[in-house]
Amino acid sequence: MSLPAMPPPGFDDLSPAEKLDYIQALWDRVALHPEAAPVLEWHREIIAERLAAHRAGQGSSRSWEEARRDLLARLRDEHR
């Protein structure tokens, strides 16, 4: 495994908000061409397994609305 690339000069001098903006801008550039992002073989295997289980009617699923509602309720409960 290679070491992560060092941040560009001046990055460490940015405020936390500016760092997040920079990271978001980088992500947006990468997302323009998702097909260029490498996919690890074990990721492909997990996706294939989960897709096969879904097609066989195994496992469970729920709508985004339901999952979002549950997550927001959990967050509200944690902040009380």
CSV table of C-alpha atoms in Angstrom, one decimal:
chain,number,residue,atom,x,y,z
A,1,MET,CA,0.0,0.0,0.0
A,2,SER,CA,1.3,3.5,-0.8
A,3,LEU,CA,1.4,6.4,1.5
A,4,PRO,CA,-1.3,9.0,1.1
A,5,ALA,CA,-0.3,12.1,-0.9
A,6,MET,CA,0.8,15.1,1.0
A,7,PRO,CA,-1.6,18.0,1.0
A,8,PRO,CA,-0.7,20.9,-1.3
A,9,PRO,CA,1.4,23.8,0.2
A,10,GLY,CA,-0.6,26.1,2.3
A,11,PHE,CA,-3.4,23.5,3.0
A,12,ASP,CA,-2.5,23.3,6.7
A,13,ASP,CA,-2.8,27.1,7.0
A,14,LEU,CA,-6.5,27.0,5.9
A,15,SER,CA,-9.3,27.3,8.4
A,16,PRO,CA,-11.3,24.1,9.0
A,17,ALA,CA,-14.1,25.5,6.9
A,18,GLU,CA,-11.7,26.3,4.0
A,19,LYS,CA,-10.2,22.8,4.3
A,20,LEU,CA,-13.7,21.2,3.9
A,21,ASP,CA,-14.5,23.5,1.0
A,22,TYR,CA,-11.2,22.4,-0.7
A,23,ILE,CA,-11.9,18.7,-0.1
A,24,GLN,CA,-15.5,19.1,-1.4
A,25,ALA,CA,-14.1,20.8,-4.6
A,26,LEU,CA,-11.7,17.9,-5.0
A,27,TRP,CA,-14.4,15.3,-4.6
A,28,ASP,CA,-16.6,17.2,-7.1
A,29,ARG,CA,-13.8,17.0,-9.6
A,30,VAL,CA,-13.4,13.2,-9.1
A,31,ALA,CA,-17.1,12.7,-9.3
A,32,LEU,CA,-17.2,14.2,-12.8
A,33,HIS,CA,-15.7,10.9,-14.0
A,34,PRO,CA,-16.8,8.1,-11.6
A,35,GLU,CA,-15.9,5.5,-14.2
A,36,ALA,CA,-12.2,6.4,-13.7
A,37,ALA,CA,-12.2,5.6,-10.0
A,38,PRO,CA,-10.6,2.2,-9.2
A,39,VAL,CA,-12.9,-0.4,-7.7
A,40,LEU,CA,-11.3,-3.1,-5.5
A,41,GLU,CA,-12.1,-6.7,-6.4
A,42,TRP,CA,-13.4,-7.4,-2.9
A,43,HIS,CA,-15.9,-4.5,-3.3
A,44,ARG,CA,-17.1,-6.1,-6.5
A,45,GLU,CA,-17.5,-9.4,-4.7
A,46,ILE,CA,-19.6,-7.9,-2.0
A,47,ILE,CA,-21.8,-6.1,-4.5
A,48,ALA,CA,-22.3,-9.3,-6.4
A,49,GLU,CA,-23.2,-11.2,-3.3
A,50,ARG,CA,-25.7,-8.5,-2.1
A,51,LEU,CA,-27.3,-8.2,-5.6
A,52,ALA,CA,-27.7,-12.0,-5.8
A,53,ALA,CA,-29.3,-12.1,-2.3
A,54,HIS,CA,-31.7,-9.2,-3.3
A,55,ARG,CA,-32.7,-11.0,-6.5
A,56,ALA,CA,-33.3,-14.2,-4.5
A,57,GLY,CA,-35.6,-12.3,-2.1
A,58,GLN,CA,-33.2,-12.7,0.9
A,59,GLY,CA,-32.4,-10.0,3.4
A,60,SER,CA,-34.4,-6.9,4.1
A,61,SER,CA,-34.8,-3.5,2.7
A,62,ARG,CA,-36.7,-0.3,3.4
A,63,SER,CA,-37.4,3.0,1.6
A,64,TRP,CA,-35.1,5.9,1.9
A,65,GLU,CA,-37.9,7.9,3.6
A,66,GLU,CA,-38.2,5.3,6.3
A,67,ALA,CA,-34.4,5.0,6.8
A,68,ARG,CA,-34.1,8.8,6.9
A,69,ARG,CA,-36.9,9.1,9.4
A,70,ASP,CA,-35.3,6.5,11.7
A,71,LEU,CA,-31.8,8.2,11.4
A,72,LEU,CA,-33.2,11.6,12.2
A,73,ALA,CA,-35.1,10.2,15.2
A,74,ARG,CA,-31.9,8.6,16.5
A,75,LEU,CA,-30.0,11.9,16.2
A,76,ARG,CA,-32.7,13.8,18.0
A,77,ASP,CA,-32.7,11.2,20.8
A,78,GLU,CA,-28.9,11.4,21.1
A,79,HIS,CA,-28.9,15.2,21.5
A,80,ARG,CA,-31.5,15.2,24.4
